[in-house]
Amino acid sequence: MRKIPFEKIVSTVKTLCVKSCYELPQDVIAHLKASTDSETNSGARKIIDQLLENADVARGERIPICQDTGLTIVFLEIGKDIIVEPPADSPDATIIDAVNAGIVAGYEEGYLRKSVVAEPLNERKNTNTNTPAVVHIEIVPGEELSISVMTKGGGCENKSRFKMFLPTDSKETVIDWIADVVEQAGANACPPFVVGVGIGGNFEKSCLLSKKALLRNLDSKNPQSFYAKMEKQLLEKINASGLGPQGLGGDTTALAVLIETAPCHIASLPVAVNIECHAHRHASAIL
Amino acid sequence: MININTPLDGNIVRSLKVGDSVAISGTLYTARDIAHQRLCNLIARGESLPIDLQGAVIYFVGPTPAPPGRVIGSAGPTTSSRMDAFSPNLLEVGLKGMIGKGYRGQVVRDSLQKNVAVHFTAIGGAGALLSRYITSVEVVAYEELGTEAIRKLTVENFPVIVAYDSYGNTVYK
């Protein structure tokens, strides 16, 4: 068994939170740049240029790309041969505690916005730490720990949707609904989007897949040709809508559509769409 | 680019049409959901407001904390439609402009027309860039709300686009 010190996880999560908020990933920048070549609307091109300039300012001046530094979502892939070594003074501390401690430190020291309220409907009091995070855990072979931090804003998350289709519904029916969800998200969710889609599993699994899809490189394709083709069809359909950057018109409504799938019940066809804004922020590390 | 200064009056507002690129200089007040709710509760009770809304422009933003050497952190617009239930009440008592991102409902559009006011969009997700146009920041109400407090921002040539004008038009299709 390999031991990983609690503090190593804390410091890694802290670094990833700050990096995620300051540095737009290179694949997102590349797709934004490429869209200025294909975009026929001059106003839309100007907006994309400003988004690229914004990314430069954030990276260069070490301030957040967007003021909404998100609810922090952390994906952990925990090798089965790992033990997290807790601090001497808190032997019961878990890997989740380490993640949250890293977020507390990252959001404070990185001057990130704390956007989490302690409970949702009654007092909605800000926790002032941006914790607790939403943490998703998978156990994998080996003795490595993979940590992916996503700092996802509320505006686009608010426009994400789920629908249970009939098992006999067609690919075209599903495509039409997904494209409609994206169009309904509109200007409010800060296009150009990255569209995460989860198909299959069950109610909660499809939603999780739609979020996990967002961790993929924007140049990647679903390994199954059926779904790779569907990603392409959806991207073309969404970009033909004319919504454009900021919803002000143009050919660039989405930068990528990323589909993830899972086996599902014979009676079900769950589909989830997680809308992500152009400030598509995430960062990963492997310990 | 059209340059305007705050406070706004009817003549300035009437000169603005959807799609116009505008640079605003002067004062913007920040307010998000809770601050809007509190202001509207004060109006409903007939009490005085912590800010002067006559000709004022409200910016829907919750900035990140200012790092050392800066007046503010990242400061881009939040979704406007969440303020739809509150904005008409503020327009009735003198508010002339708002800055956010995304759509406004029909009730707000009607109120903009009735009260001769304007709604602007700033580029959502460009908070680092937009912070460059903010020259000073002062918390003026509800400090306990943290990022959601009402702040008085001084801005120079803050770039926006007219999204809804005082004639009932919108830039969105």
PDB file of N, CA, C and O in Angstrom, chain B residues 33-105:
ATOM      1  N   ASP B  33     -29.297  39.361  -6.093  1.00  0.00           N
ATOM      2  CA  ASP B  33     -30.627  38.932  -5.660  1.00  0.00           C
ATOM      3  C   ASP B  33     -31.052  39.479  -4.286  1.00  0.00           C
ATOM      4  O   ASP B  33     -32.104  40.117  -4.158  1.00  0.00           O
ATOM      5  N   ILE B  34     -30.237  39.211  -3.273  1.00  0.00           N
ATOM      6  CA  ILE B  34     -30.676  39.537  -1.903  1.00  0.00           C
ATOM      7  C   ILE B  34     -30.768  41.047  -1.721  1.00  0.00           C
ATOM      8  O   ILE B  34     -31.699  41.555  -1.096  1.00  0.00           O
ATOM      9  N   ALA B  35     -29.784  41.780  -2.274  1.00  0.00           N
ATOM     10  CA  ALA B  35     -29.806  43.240  -2.141  1.00  0.00           C
ATOM     11  C   ALA B  35     -31.063  43.798  -2.816  1.00  0.00           C
ATOM     12  O   ALA B  35     -31.708  44.721  -2.290  1.00  0.00           O
ATOM     13  N   HIS B  36     -31.427  43.243  -3.973  1.00  0.00           N
ATOM     14  CA  HIS B  36     -32.659  43.679  -4.644  1.00  0.00           C
ATOM     15  C   HIS B  36     -33.882  43.435  -3.765  1.00  0.00           C
ATOM     16  O   HIS B  36     -34.746  44.299  -3.621  1.00  0.00           O
ATOM     17  N   GLN B  37     -33.923  42.243  -3.162  1.00  0.00           N
ATOM     18  CA  GLN B  37     -35.066  41.904  -2.304  1.00  0.00           C
ATOM     19  C   GLN B  37     -35.156  42.879  -1.135  1.00  0.00           C
ATOM     20  O   GLN B  37     -36.237  43.355  -0.793  1.00  0.00           O
ATOM     21  N   ARG B  38     -33.996  43.188  -0.550  1.00  0.00           N
ATOM     22  CA  ARG B  38     -34.001  44.100   0.604  1.00  0.00           C
ATOM     23  C   ARG B  38     -34.453  45.506   0.202  1.00  0.00           C
ATOM     24  O   ARG B  38     -35.228  46.143   0.919  1.00  0.00           O
ATOM     25  N   LEU B  39     -33.958  45.991  -0.944  1.00  0.00           N
ATOM     26  CA  LEU B  39     -34.364  47.333  -1.394  1.00  0.00           C
ATOM     27  C   LEU B  39     -35.865  47.374  -1.630  1.00  0.00           C
ATOM     28  O   LEU B  39     -36.550  48.336  -1.251  1.00  0.00           O
ATOM     29  N   CYS B  40     -36.391  46.322  -2.255  1.00  0.00           N
ATOM     30  CA  CYS B  40     -37.827  46.298  -2.542  1.00  0.00           C
ATOM     31  C   CYS B  40     -38.654  46.222  -1.262  1.00  0.00           C
ATOM     32  O   CYS B  40     -39.728  46.828  -1.177  1.00  0.00           O
ATOM     33  N   ASN B  41     -38.152  45.496  -0.268  1.00  0.00           N
ATOM     34  CA  ASN B  41     -38.863  45.447   1.019  1.00  0.00           C
ATOM     35  C   ASN B  41     -38.907  46.831   1.663  1.00  0.00           C
ATOM     36  O   ASN B  41     -39.920  47.219   2.240  1.00  0.00           O
ATOM     37  N   LEU B  42     -37.799  47.585   1.558  1.00  0.00           N
ATOM     38  CA  LEU B  42     -37.772  48.947   2.112  1.00  0.00           C
ATOM     39  C   LEU B  42     -38.784  49.833   1.397  1.00  0.00           C
ATOM     40  O   LEU B  42     -39.522  50.596   2.030  1.00  0.00           O
ATOM     41  N   ILE B  43     -38.826  49.718   0.064  1.00  0.00           N
ATOM     42  CA  ILE B  43     -39.772  50.525  -0.718  1.00  0.00           C
ATOM     43  C   ILE B  43     -41.209  50.176  -0.313  1.00  0.00           C
ATOM     44  O   ILE B  43     -42.043  51.063  -0.102  1.00  0.00           O
ATOM     45  N   ALA B  44     -41.480  48.879  -0.161  1.00  0.00           N
ATOM     46  CA  ALA B  44     -42.833  48.429   0.199  1.00  0.00           C
ATOM     47  C   ALA B  44     -43.257  48.988   1.552  1.00  0.00           C
ATOM     48  O   ALA B  44     -44.435  49.271   1.780  1.00  0.00           O
ATOM     49  N   ARG B  45     -42.276  49.145   2.444  1.00  0.00           N
ATOM     50  CA  ARG B  45     -42.593  49.655   3.788  1.00  0.00           C
ATOM     51  C   ARG B  45     -42.520  51.173   3.861  1.00  0.00           C
ATOM     52  O   ARG B  45     -42.697  51.761   4.920  1.00  0.00           O
ATOM     53  N   GLY B  46     -42.187  51.801   2.732  1.00  0.00           N
ATOM     54  CA  GLY B  46     -42.099  53.250   2.697  1.00  0.00           C
ATOM     55  C   GLY B  46     -40.884  53.817   3.400  1.00  0.00           C
ATOM     56  O   GLY B  46     -40.855  54.994   3.786  1.00  0.00           O
ATOM     57  N   GLU B  47     -39.851  52.982   3.588  1.00  0.00           N
ATOM     58  CA  GLU B  47     -38.646  53.449   4.279  1.00  0.00           C
ATOM     59  C   GLU B  47     -37.606  53.960   3.293  1.00  0.00           C
ATOM     60  O   GLU B  47     -37.681  53.679   2.090  1.00  0.00           O
ATOM     61  N   SER B  48     -36.631  54.714   3.812  1.00  0.00           N
ATOM     62  CA  SER B  48     -35.622  55.287   2.915  1.00  0.00           C
ATOM     63  C   SER B  48     -34.609  54.214   2.503  1.00  0.00           C
ATOM     64  O   SER B  48     -34.373  53.250   3.227  1.00  0.00           O
ATOM     65  N   LEU B  49     -33.991  54.418   1.332  1.00  0.00           N
ATOM     66  CA  LEU B  49     -33.052  53.447   0.778  1.00  0.00           C
ATOM     67  C   LEU B  49     -31.617  53.829   1.124  1.00  0.00           C
ATOM     68  O   LEU B  49     -31.319  55.019   1.289  1.00  0.00           O
ATOM     69  N   PRO B  50     -30.736  52.847   1.206  1.00  0.00           N
ATOM     70  CA  PRO B  50     -29.327  53.159   1.533  1.00  0.00           C
ATOM     71  C   PRO B  50     -28.560  53.786   0.374  1.00  0.00           C
ATOM     72  O   PRO B  50     -27.432  54.249   0.571  1.00  0.00           O
ATOM     73  N   ILE B  51     -29.133  53.787  -0.827  1.00  0.00           N
ATOM     74  CA  ILE B  51     -28.484  54.442  -1.975  1.00  0.00           C
ATOM     75  C   ILE B  51     -29.489  55.330  -2.689  1.00  0.00           C
ATOM     76  O   ILE B  51     -30.693  55.093  -2.615  1.00  0.00           O
ATOM     77  N   ASP B  52     -28.967  56.357  -3.367  1.00  0.00           N
ATOM     78  CA  ASP B  52     -29.826  57.271  -4.126  1.00  0.00           C
ATOM     79  C   ASP B  52     -30.049  56.681  -5.520  1.00  0.00           C
ATOM     80  O   ASP B  52     -29.106  56.566  -6.307  1.00  0.00           O
ATOM     81  N   LEU B  53     -31.292  56.316  -5.807  1.00  0.00           N
ATOM     82  CA  LEU B  53     -31.573  55.659  -7.092  1.00  0.00           C
ATOM     83  C   LEU B  53     -31.908  56.641  -8.217  1.00  0.00           C
ATOM     84  O   LEU B  53     -32.085  56.224  -9.359  1.00  0.00           O
ATOM     85  N   GLN B  54     -31.984  57.942  -7.911  1.00  0.00           N
ATOM     86  CA  GLN B  54     -32.350  58.911  -8.956  1.00  0.00           C
ATOM     87  C   GLN B  54     -31.309  58.912 -10.079  1.00  0.00           C
ATOM     88  O   GLN B  54     -30.162  59.310  -9.872  1.00  0.00           O
ATOM     89  N   GLY B  55     -31.711  58.443 -11.242  1.00  0.00           N
ATOM     90  CA  GLY B  55     -30.804  58.425 -12.384  1.00  0.00           C
ATOM     91  C   GLY B  55     -29.706  57.390 -12.283  1.00  0.00           C
ATOM     92  O   GLY B  55     -28.781  57.366 -13.102  1.00  0.00           O
ATOM     93  N   ALA B  56     -29.823  56.516 -11.293  1.00  0.00           N
ATOM     94  CA  ALA B  56     -28.727  55.581 -11.002  1.00  0.00           C
ATOM     95  C   ALA B  56     -28.696  54.408 -11.985  1.00  0.00           C
ATOM     96  O   ALA B  56     -29.677  54.113 -12.670  1.00  0.00           O
ATOM     97  N   VAL B  57     -27.522  53.769 -12.027  1.00  0.00           N
ATOM     98  CA  VAL B  57     -27.339  52.546 -12.801  1.00  0.00           C
ATOM     99  C   VAL B  57     -26.895  51.447 -11.826  1.00  0.00           C
ATOM    100  O   VAL B  57     -25.943  51.626 -11.064  1.00  0.00           O
ATOM    101  N   ILE B  58     -27.619  50.324 -11.848  1.00  0.00           N
ATOM    102  CA  ILE B  58     -27.255  49.171 -11.013  1.00  0.00           C
ATOM    103  C   ILE B  58     -26.580  48.130 -11.886  1.00  0.00           C
ATOM    104  O   ILE B  58     -27.031  47.831 -12.987  1.00  0.00           O
ATOM    105  N   TYR B  59     -25.472  47.583 -11.367  1.00  0.00           N
ATOM    106  CA  TYR B  59     -24.712  46.534 -12.061  1.00  0.00           C
ATOM    107  C   TYR B  59     -24.907  45.240 -11.286  1.00  0.00           C
ATOM    108  O   TYR B  59     -24.612  45.179 -10.095  1.00  0.00           O
ATOM    109  N   PHE B  60     -25.452  44.231 -11.965  1.00  0.00           N
ATOM    110  CA  PHE B  60     -25.687  42.933 -11.326  1.00  0.00           C
ATOM    111  C   PHE B  60     -24.362  42.172 -11.275  1.00  0.00           C
ATOM    112  O   PHE B  60     -23.991  41.494 -12.236  1.00  0.00           O
ATOM    113  N   VAL B  61     -23.660  42.297 -10.178  1.00  0.00           N
ATOM    114  CA  VAL B  61     -22.336  41.659 -10.073  1.00  0.00           C
ATOM    115  C   VAL B  61     -22.006  41.322  -8.622  1.00  0.00           C
ATOM    116  O   VAL B  61     -22.354  42.062  -7.708  1.00  0.00           O
ATOM    117  N   GLY B  62     -21.354  40.203  -8.454  1.00  0.00           N
ATOM    118  CA  GLY B  62     -20.769  39.846  -7.161  1.00  0.00           C
ATOM    119  C   GLY B  62     -19.292  39.608  -7.396  1.00  0.00           C
ATOM    120  O   GLY B  62     -18.887  38.535  -7.823  1.00  0.00           O
ATOM    121  N   PRO B  63     -18.452  40.601  -7.181  1.00  0.00           N
ATOM    122  CA  PRO B  63     -17.034  40.502  -7.562  1.00  0.00           C
ATOM    123  C   PRO B  63     -16.249  39.522  -6.697  1.00  0.00           C
ATOM    124  O   PRO B  63     -16.673  39.185  -5.596  1.00  0.00           O
ATOM    125  N   THR B  64     -15.099  39.105  -7.199  1.00  0.00           N
ATOM    126  CA  THR B  64     -14.173  38.354  -6.350  1.00  0.00           C
ATOM    127  C   THR B  64     -13.414  39.369  -5.482  1.00  0.00           C
ATOM    128  O   THR B  64     -13.340  40.552  -5.828  1.00  0.00           O
ATOM    129  N   PRO B  65     -12.866  38.905  -4.338  1.00  0.00           N
ATOM    130  CA  PRO B  65     -12.144  39.832  -3.453  1.00  0.00           C
ATOM    131  C   PRO B  65     -10.960  40.486  -4.179  1.00  0.00           C
ATOM    132  O   PRO B  65     -10.351  39.869  -5.059  1.00  0.00           O
ATOM    133  N   ALA B  66     -10.654  41.728  -3.793  1.00  0.00           N
ATOM    134  CA  ALA B  66      -9.533  42.440  -4.410  1.00  0.00           C
ATOM    135  C   ALA B  66      -8.218  41.883  -3.883  1.00  0.00           C
ATOM    136  O   ALA B  66      -7.987  41.879  -2.673  1.00  0.00           O
ATOM    137  N   PRO B  67      -7.343  41.397  -4.770  1.00  0.00           N
ATOM    138  CA  PRO B  67      -6.004  41.018  -4.306  1.00  0.00           C
ATOM    139  C   PRO B  67      -5.201  42.284  -3.985  1.00  0.00           C
ATOM    140  O   PRO B  67      -5.602  43.381  -4.400  1.00  0.00           O
ATOM    141  N   PRO B  68      -4.088  42.153  -3.252  1.00  0.00           N
ATOM    142  CA  PRO B  68      -3.281  43.334  -2.934  1.00  0.00           C
ATOM    143  C   PRO B  68      -2.915  44.110  -4.195  1.00  0.00           C
ATOM    144  O   PRO B  68      -2.569  43.503  -5.216  1.00  0.00           O
ATOM    145  N   GLY B  69      -3.049  45.428  -4.140  1.00  0.00           N
ATOM    146  CA  GLY B  69      -2.661  46.262  -5.279  1.00  0.00           C
ATOM    147  C   GLY B  69      -3.756  46.484  -6.291  1.00  0.00           C
ATOM    148  O   GLY B  69      -3.555  47.180  -7.283  1.00  0.00           O
ATOM    149  N   ARG B  70      -4.931  45.901  -6.088  1.00  0.00           N
ATOM    150  CA  ARG B  70      -6.045  46.121  -7.013  1.00  0.00           C
ATOM    151  C   ARG B  70      -7.230  46.658  -6.231  1.00  0.00           C
ATOM    152  O   ARG B  70      -7.367  46.387  -5.033  1.00  0.00           O
ATOM    153  N   VAL B  71      -8.134  47.398  -6.907  1.00  0.00           N
ATOM    154  CA  VAL B  71      -9.318  47.906  -6.209  1.00  0.00           C
ATOM    155  C   VAL B  71     -10.404  46.847  -6.144  1.00  0.00           C
ATOM    156  O   VAL B  71     -11.278  46.881  -5.269  1.00  0.00           O
ATOM    157  N   ILE B  72     -10.387  45.911  -7.086  1.00  0.00           N
ATOM    158  CA  ILE B  72     -11.428  44.878  -7.144  1.00  0.00           C
ATOM    159  C   ILE B  72     -10.831  43.661  -7.843  1.00  0.00           C
ATOM    160  O   ILE B  72      -9.825  43.782  -8.557  1.00  0.00           O
ATOM    161  N   GLY B  73     -11.450  42.513  -7.642  1.00  0.00           N
ATOM    162  CA  GLY B  73     -11.022  41.317  -8.368  1.00  0.00           C
ATOM    163  C   GLY B  73     -11.742  41.246  -9.700  1.00  0.00           C
ATOM    164  O   GLY B  73     -11.921  42.251 -10.385  1.00  0.00           O
ATOM    165  N   SER B  74     -12.158  40.037 -10.053  1.00  0.00           N
ATOM    166  CA  SER B  74     -12.900  39.826 -11.295  1.00  0.00           C
ATOM    167  C   SER B  74     -14.325  40.341 -11.084  1.00  0.00           C
ATOM    168  O   SER B  74     -14.888  40.158 -10.012  1.00  0.00           O
ATOM    169  N   ALA B  75     -14.892  40.990 -12.091  1.00  0.00           N
ATOM    170  CA  ALA B  75     -16.185  41.672 -11.869  1.00  0.00           C
ATOM    171  C   ALA B  75     -17.034  41.724 -13.132  1.00  0.00           C
ATOM    172  O   ALA B  75     -17.308  42.793 -13.680  1.00  0.00           O
ATOM    173  N   GLY B  76     -17.500  40.578 -13.575  1.00  0.00           N
ATOM    174  CA  GLY B  76     -18.399  40.506 -14.727  1.00  0.00           C
ATOM    175  C   GLY B  76     -19.852  40.380 -14.290  1.00  0.00           C
ATOM    176  O   GLY B  76     -20.138  40.168 -13.114  1.00  0.00           O
ATOM    177  N   PRO B  77     -20.767  40.494 -15.250  1.00  0.00           N
ATOM    178  CA  PRO B  77     -22.204  40.508 -14.921  1.00  0.00           C
ATOM    179  C   PRO B  77     -22.751  39.128 -14.572  1.00  0.00           C
ATOM    180  O   PRO B  77     -22.273  38.117 -15.082  1.00  0.00           O
ATOM    181  N   THR B  78     -23.784  39.104 -13.710  1.00  0.00           N
ATOM    182  CA  THR B  78     -24.514  37.868 -13.454  1.00  0.00           C
ATOM    183  C   THR B  78     -25.835  37.905 -14.232  1.00  0.00           C
ATOM    184  O   THR B  78     -26.165  38.900 -14.869  1.00  0.00           O
ATOM    185  N   THR B  79     -26.569  36.789 -14.187  1.00  0.00           N
ATOM    186  CA  THR B  79     -27.788  36.633 -14.995  1.00  0.00           C
ATOM    187  C   THR B  79     -28.869  37.626 -14.578  1.00  0.00           C
ATOM    188  O   THR B  79     -29.313  37.637 -13.427  1.00  0.00           O
ATOM    189  N   SER B  80     -29.321  38.425 -15.534  1.00  0.00           N
ATOM    190  CA  SER B  80     -30.254  39.518 -15.255  1.00  0.00           C
ATOM    191  C   SER B  80     -31.634  39.042 -14.840  1.00  0.00           C
ATOM    192  O   SER B  80     -32.300  39.666 -14.010  1.00  0.00           O
ATOM    193  N   SER B  81     -32.105  37.947 -15.433  1.00  0.00           N
ATOM    194  CA  SER B  81     -33.513  37.559 -15.263  1.00  0.00           C
ATOM    195  C   SER B  81     -33.850  37.232 -13.810  1.00  0.00           C
ATOM    196  O   SER B  81     -35.021  37.290 -13.437  1.00  0.00           O
ATOM    197  N   ARG B  82     -32.829  36.925 -13.012  1.00  0.00           N
ATOM    198  CA  ARG B  82     -33.123  36.645 -11.604  1.00  0.00           C
ATOM    199  C   ARG B  82     -33.591  37.901 -10.878  1.00  0.00           C
ATOM    200  O   ARG B  82     -34.166  37.821  -9.794  1.00  0.00           O
ATOM    201  N   MET B  83     -33.344  39.057 -11.460  1.00  0.00           N
ATOM    202  CA  MET B  83     -33.744  40.314 -10.838  1.00  0.00           C
ATOM    203  C   MET B  83     -35.091  40.825 -11.395  1.00  0.00           C
ATOM    204  O   MET B  83     -35.566  41.902 -11.018  1.00  0.00           O
ATOM    205  N   ASP B  84     -35.710  40.053 -12.296  1.00  0.00           N
ATOM    206  CA  ASP B  84     -36.923  40.519 -12.973  1.00  0.00           C
ATOM    207  C   ASP B  84     -38.058  40.873 -12.014  1.00  0.00           C
ATOM    208  O   ASP B  84     -38.811  41.812 -12.256  1.00  0.00           O
ATOM    209  N   ALA B  85     -38.193  40.110 -10.938  1.00  0.00           N
ATOM    210  CA  ALA B  85     -39.307  40.355 -10.014  1.00  0.00           C
ATOM    211  C   ALA B  85     -39.119  41.673  -9.249  1.00  0.00           C
ATOM    212  O   ALA B  85     -40.085  42.231  -8.726  1.00  0.00           O
ATOM    213  N   PHE B  86     -37.876  42.144  -9.183  1.00  0.00           N
ATOM    214  CA  PHE B  86     -37.573  43.316  -8.353  1.00  0.00           C
ATOM    215  C   PHE B  86     -37.368  44.608  -9.142  1.00  0.00           C
ATOM    216  O   PHE B  86     -37.686  45.703  -8.667  1.00  0.00           O
ATOM    217  N   SER B  87     -36.811  44.481 -10.350  1.00  0.00           N
ATOM    218  CA  SER B  87     -36.391  45.684 -11.088  1.00  0.00           C
ATOM    219  C   SER B  87     -37.510  46.714 -11.298  1.00  0.00           C
ATOM    220  O   SER B  87     -37.269  47.918 -11.143  1.00  0.00           O
ATOM    221  N   PRO B  88     -38.739  46.300 -11.659  1.00  0.00           N
ATOM    222  CA  PRO B  88     -39.773  47.329 -11.880  1.00  0.00           C
ATOM    223  C   PRO B  88     -39.993  48.226 -10.663  1.00  0.00           C
ATOM    224  O   PRO B  88     -40.198  49.439 -10.809  1.00  0.00           O
ATOM    225  N   ASN B  89     -39.923  47.658  -9.456  1.00  0.00           N
ATOM    226  CA  ASN B  89     -40.108  48.474  -8.245  1.00  0.00           C
ATOM    227  C   ASN B  89     -39.025  49.550  -8.133  1.00  0.00           C
ATOM    228  O   ASN B  89     -39.283  50.657  -7.668  1.00  0.00           O
ATOM    229  N   LEU B  90     -37.803  49.214  -8.538  1.00  0.00           N
ATOM    230  CA  LEU B  90     -36.701  50.175  -8.462  1.00  0.00           C
ATOM    231  C   LEU B  90     -36.812  51.206  -9.579  1.00  0.00           C
ATOM    232  O   LEU B  90     -36.499  52.385  -9.387  1.00  0.00           O
ATOM    233  N   LEU B  91     -37.275  50.762 -10.743  1.00  0.00           N
ATOM    234  CA  LEU B  91     -37.454  51.701 -11.863  1.00  0.00           C
ATOM    235  C   LEU B  91     -38.522  52.741 -11.516  1.00  0.00           C
ATOM    236  O   LEU B  91     -38.422  53.900 -11.904  1.00  0.00           O
ATOM    237  N   GLU B  92     -39.528  52.310 -10.755  1.00  0.00           N
ATOM    238  CA  GLU B  92     -40.618  53.224 -10.364  1.00  0.00           C
ATOM    239  C   GLU B  92     -40.118  54.360  -9.475  1.00  0.00           C
ATOM    240  O   GLU B  92     -40.738  55.415  -9.414  1.00  0.00           O
ATOM    241  N   VAL B  93     -39.010  54.119  -8.756  1.00  0.00           N
ATOM    242  CA  VAL B  93     -38.525  55.158  -7.835  1.00  0.00           C
ATOM    243  C   VAL B  93     -37.239  55.822  -8.337  1.00  0.00           C
ATOM    244  O   VAL B  93     -36.505  56.412  -7.551  1.00  0.00           O
ATOM    245  N   GLY B  94     -36.961  55.714  -9.643  1.00  0.00           N
ATOM    246  CA  GLY B  94     -35.895  56.554 -10.185  1.00  0.00           C
ATOM    247  C   GLY B  94     -34.729  55.861 -10.858  1.00  0.00           C
ATOM    248  O   GLY B  94     -33.912  56.513 -11.530  1.00  0.00           O
ATOM    249  N   LEU B  95     -34.618  54.528 -10.694  1.00  0.00           N
ATOM    250  CA  LEU B  95     -33.520  53.817 -11.358  1.00  0.00           C
ATOM    251  C   LEU B  95     -33.626  54.014 -12.873  1.00  0.00           C
ATOM    252  O   LEU B  95     -34.707  53.910 -13.442  1.00  0.00           O
ATOM    253  N   LYS B  96     -32.494  54.302 -13.526  1.00  0.00           N
ATOM    254  CA  LYS B  96     -32.524  54.582 -14.972  1.00  0.00           C
ATOM    255  C   LYS B  96     -31.797  53.545 -15.821  1.00  0.00           C
ATOM    256  O   LYS B  96     -32.017  53.481 -17.033  1.00  0.00           O
ATOM    257  N   GLY B  97     -30.909  52.793 -15.197  1.00  0.00           N
ATOM    258  CA  GLY B  97     -30.160  51.824 -15.995  1.00  0.00           C
ATOM    259  C   GLY B  97     -29.759  50.604 -15.196  1.00  0.00           C
ATOM    260  O   GLY B  97     -29.620  50.673 -13.968  1.00  0.00           O
ATOM    261  N   MET B  98     -29.621  49.485 -15.904  1.00  0.00           N
ATOM    262  CA  MET B  98     -29.143  48.249 -15.285  1.00  0.00           C
ATOM    263  C   MET B  98     -28.154  47.594 -16.234  1.00  0.00           C
ATOM    264  O   MET B  98     -28.254  47.754 -17.449  1.00  0.00           O
ATOM    265  N   ILE B  99     -27.200  46.859 -15.635  1.00  0.00           N
ATOM    266  CA  ILE B  99     -26.227  46.105 -16.435  1.00  0.00           C
ATOM    267  C   ILE B  99     -26.219  44.665 -15.931  1.00  0.00           C
ATOM    268  O   ILE B  99     -26.061  44.430 -14.727  1.00  0.00           O
ATOM    269  N   GLY B 100     -26.403  43.728 -16.849  1.00  0.00           N
ATOM    270  CA  GLY B 100     -26.349  42.315 -16.479  1.00  0.00           C
ATOM    271  C   GLY B 100     -25.974  41.504 -17.693  1.00  0.00           C
ATOM    272  O   GLY B 100     -25.370  42.019 -18.636  1.00  0.00           O
ATOM    273  N   LYS B 101     -26.326  40.222 -17.664  1.00  0.00           N
ATOM    274  CA  LYS B 101     -26.175  39.408 -18.865  1.00  0.00           C
ATOM    275  C   LYS B 101     -27.468  38.628 -19.090  1.00  0.00           C
ATOM    276  O   LYS B 101     -28.148  38.252 -18.141  1.00  0.00           O
ATOM    277  N   GLY B 102     -27.805  38.422 -20.340  1.00  0.00           N
ATOM    278  CA  GLY B 102     -28.971  37.612 -20.678  1.00  0.00           C
ATOM    279  C   GLY B 102     -30.276  38.391 -20.684  1.00  0.00           C
ATOM    280  O   GLY B 102     -30.293  39.626 -20.640  1.00  0.00           O
ATOM    281  N   TYR B 103     -31.351  37.594 -20.726  1.00  0.00           N
ATOM    282  CA  TYR B 103     -32.676  38.134 -21.048  1.00  0.00           C
ATOM    283  C   TYR B 103     -33.360  38.823 -19.877  1.00  0.00           C
ATOM    284  O   TYR B 103     -33.093  38.542 -18.724  1.00  0.00           O
ATOM    285  N   ARG B 104     -34.297  39.761 -20.205  1.00  0.00           N
ATOM    286  CA  ARG B 104     -35.248  40.336 -19.248  1.00  0.00           C
ATOM    287  C   ARG B 104     -36.652  39.936 -19.663  1.00  0.00           C
ATOM    288  O   ARG B 104     -36.941  39.808 -20.855  1.00  0.00           O
ATOM    289  N   GLY B 105     -37.539  39.828 -18.661  1.00  0.00           N
ATOM    290  CA  GLY B 105     -38.920  39.450 -18.935  1.00  0.00           C
ATOM    291  C   GLY B 105     -39.747  40.629 -19.434  1.00  0.00           C
ATOM    292  O   GLY B 105     -39.307  41.790 -19.399  1.00  0.00           O
TER     293      GLY B 105
END
